[in-house]
Short mmCIF file of C-alpha atoms in Angstrom, two decimals:
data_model
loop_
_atom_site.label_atom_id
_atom_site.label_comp_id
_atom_site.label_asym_id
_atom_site.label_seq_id
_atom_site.Cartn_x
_atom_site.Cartn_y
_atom_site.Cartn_z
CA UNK B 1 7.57 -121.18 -23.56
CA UNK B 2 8.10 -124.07 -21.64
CA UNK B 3 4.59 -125.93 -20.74
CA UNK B 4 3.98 -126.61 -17.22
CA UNK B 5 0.80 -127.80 -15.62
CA UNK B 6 -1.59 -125.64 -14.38
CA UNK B 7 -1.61 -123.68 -11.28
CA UNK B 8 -5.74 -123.70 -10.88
CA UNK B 9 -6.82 -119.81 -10.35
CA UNK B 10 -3.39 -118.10 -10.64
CA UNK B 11 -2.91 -119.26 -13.92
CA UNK B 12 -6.60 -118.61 -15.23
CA UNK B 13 -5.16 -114.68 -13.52
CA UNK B 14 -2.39 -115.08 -16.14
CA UNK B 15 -4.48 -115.96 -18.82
CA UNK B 16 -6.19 -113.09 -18.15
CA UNK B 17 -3.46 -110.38 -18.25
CA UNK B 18 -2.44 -111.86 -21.74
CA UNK B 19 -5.29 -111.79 -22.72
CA UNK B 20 -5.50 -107.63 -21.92
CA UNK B 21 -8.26 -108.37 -19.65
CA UNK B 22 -6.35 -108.00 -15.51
CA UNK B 23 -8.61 -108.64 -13.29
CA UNK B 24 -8.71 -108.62 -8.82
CA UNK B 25 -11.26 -109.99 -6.41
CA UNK B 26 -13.13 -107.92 -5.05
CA UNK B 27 -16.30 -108.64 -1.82
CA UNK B 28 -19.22 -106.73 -1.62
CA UNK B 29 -17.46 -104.63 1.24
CA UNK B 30 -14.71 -103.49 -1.09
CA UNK B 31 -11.66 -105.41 0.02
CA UNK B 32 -9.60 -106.33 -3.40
CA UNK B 33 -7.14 -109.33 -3.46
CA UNK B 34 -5.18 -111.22 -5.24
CA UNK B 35 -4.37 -114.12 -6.22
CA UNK B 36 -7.58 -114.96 -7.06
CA UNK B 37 -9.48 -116.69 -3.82
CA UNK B 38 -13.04 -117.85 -3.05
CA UNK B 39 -13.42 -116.78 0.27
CA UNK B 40 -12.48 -112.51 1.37
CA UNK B 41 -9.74 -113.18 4.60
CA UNK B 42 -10.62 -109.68 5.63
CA UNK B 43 -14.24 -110.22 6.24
CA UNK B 44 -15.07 -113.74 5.38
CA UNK B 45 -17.48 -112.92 2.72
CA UNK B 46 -18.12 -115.81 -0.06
CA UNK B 47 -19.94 -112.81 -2.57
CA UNK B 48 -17.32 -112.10 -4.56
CA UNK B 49 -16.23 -110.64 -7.94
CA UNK B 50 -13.99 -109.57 -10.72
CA UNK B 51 -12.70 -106.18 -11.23
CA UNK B 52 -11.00 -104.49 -13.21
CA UNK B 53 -7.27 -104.28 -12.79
CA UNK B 54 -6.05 -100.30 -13.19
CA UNK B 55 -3.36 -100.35 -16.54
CA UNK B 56 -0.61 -98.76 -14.37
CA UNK B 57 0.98 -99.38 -11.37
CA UNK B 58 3.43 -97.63 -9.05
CA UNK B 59 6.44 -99.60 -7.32
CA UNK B 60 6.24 -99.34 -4.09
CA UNK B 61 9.09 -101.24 -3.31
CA UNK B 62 11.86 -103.36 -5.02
CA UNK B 63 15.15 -105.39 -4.65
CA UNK B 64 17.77 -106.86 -7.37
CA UNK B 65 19.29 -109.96 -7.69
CA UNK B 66 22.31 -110.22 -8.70
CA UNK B 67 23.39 -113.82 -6.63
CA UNK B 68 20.50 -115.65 -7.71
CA UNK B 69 19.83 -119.33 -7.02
CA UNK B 70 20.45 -122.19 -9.03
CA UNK B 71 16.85 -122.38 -10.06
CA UNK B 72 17.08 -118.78 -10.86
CA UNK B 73 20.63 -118.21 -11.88
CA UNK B 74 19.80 -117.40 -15.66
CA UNK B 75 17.56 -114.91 -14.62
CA UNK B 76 20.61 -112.74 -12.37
CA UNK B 77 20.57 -109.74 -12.26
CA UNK B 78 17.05 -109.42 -12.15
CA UNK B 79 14.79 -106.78 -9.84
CA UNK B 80 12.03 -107.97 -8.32
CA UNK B 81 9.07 -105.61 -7.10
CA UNK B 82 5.82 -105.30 -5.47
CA UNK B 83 3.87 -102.79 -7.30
CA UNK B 84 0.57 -100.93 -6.39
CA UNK B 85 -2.54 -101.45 -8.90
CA UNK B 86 -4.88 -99.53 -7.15
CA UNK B 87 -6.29 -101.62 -4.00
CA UNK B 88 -4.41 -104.70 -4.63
CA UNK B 89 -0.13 -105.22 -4.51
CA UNK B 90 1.35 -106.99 -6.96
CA UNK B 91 4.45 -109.00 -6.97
CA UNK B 92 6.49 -108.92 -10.56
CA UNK B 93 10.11 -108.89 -12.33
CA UNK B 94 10.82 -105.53 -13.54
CA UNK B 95 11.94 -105.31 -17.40
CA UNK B 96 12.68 -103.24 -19.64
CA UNK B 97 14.93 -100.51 -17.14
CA UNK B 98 18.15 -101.29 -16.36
CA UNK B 99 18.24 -102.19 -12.45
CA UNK B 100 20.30 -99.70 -11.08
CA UNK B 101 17.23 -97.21 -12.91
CA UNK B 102 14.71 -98.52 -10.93
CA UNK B 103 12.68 -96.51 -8.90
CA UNK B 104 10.11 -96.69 -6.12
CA UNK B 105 7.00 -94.66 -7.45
CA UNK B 106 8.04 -95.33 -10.81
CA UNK B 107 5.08 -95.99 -13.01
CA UNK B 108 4.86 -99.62 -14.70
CA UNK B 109 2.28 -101.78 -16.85
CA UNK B 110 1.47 -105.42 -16.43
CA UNK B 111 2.23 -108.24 -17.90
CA UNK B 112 3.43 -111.96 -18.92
CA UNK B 113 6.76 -112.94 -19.43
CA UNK B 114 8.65 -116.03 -18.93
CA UNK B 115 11.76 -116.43 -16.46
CA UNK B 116 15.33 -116.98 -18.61
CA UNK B 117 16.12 -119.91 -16.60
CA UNK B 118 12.83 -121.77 -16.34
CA UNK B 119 10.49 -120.95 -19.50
CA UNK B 120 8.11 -120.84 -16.76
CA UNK B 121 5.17 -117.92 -17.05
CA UNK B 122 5.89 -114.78 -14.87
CA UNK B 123 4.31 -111.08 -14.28
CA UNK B 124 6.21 -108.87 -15.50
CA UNK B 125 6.28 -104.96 -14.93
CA UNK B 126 7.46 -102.47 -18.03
CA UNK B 127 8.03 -98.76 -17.28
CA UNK B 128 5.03 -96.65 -18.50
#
């Protein structure tokens, strides 16, 4: 894996998820986000906390690449998705399926990969 500097909050995110431990913010009124933040842009509150992150998710949409970018181009064809953990939505590459299987609703686990063309950390979703 390439090294790359860090990315503050996101990364300690990633850190967690290898680490089996996924985590979302979460206020005292219930909203969940993510990434990480310090402040909840729903209701403003500052008392905030770590949950849990679900161990499956459910696409709720996706798209693949097959023209990718230059930065990206090592990667093609590649699906993108945002998945559903619970309250929060996650953004992720989808691995492990072939693209053309991919599903919305499908049921996937979380991850860290690395992108083909960059060596640089990304979630990744795996069919469950």
């Amino acid at each position: 894996m390439t090294e790359t500097p860090l990315n503050g909050e996101y990364d300690d995110w990633l850190d967690g998820i290898e680490a089996g431990e996924p985590y979302y913010v979460e206020c005292s009124e219930g909203h969940g986000w993510l990434p990480p933040r310090r402040v909840c842009p729903d209701c403003g509150s500052r008392d905030l906390h770590e949950e849990p992150l679900p161990d499956s998710g459910e696409i709720a949409t996706h798209t693949t690449i097959t023209v990718a970018t230059p930065q990206f181009e090592d990667d093609a064809p590649y699906v993108t998705a945002i998945a559903d953990f619970g309250p929060v939505s996650i953004t992720g590459l989808v691995r492990g399926v072939d693209p053309k299987d991919v599903s919305m609703g499908d049921a996937v686990g979380l991850e860290v990969g690395e992108r083909e063309t960059t060596g640089e950390r990304a979630v990744v979703f795996r069919p469950r």
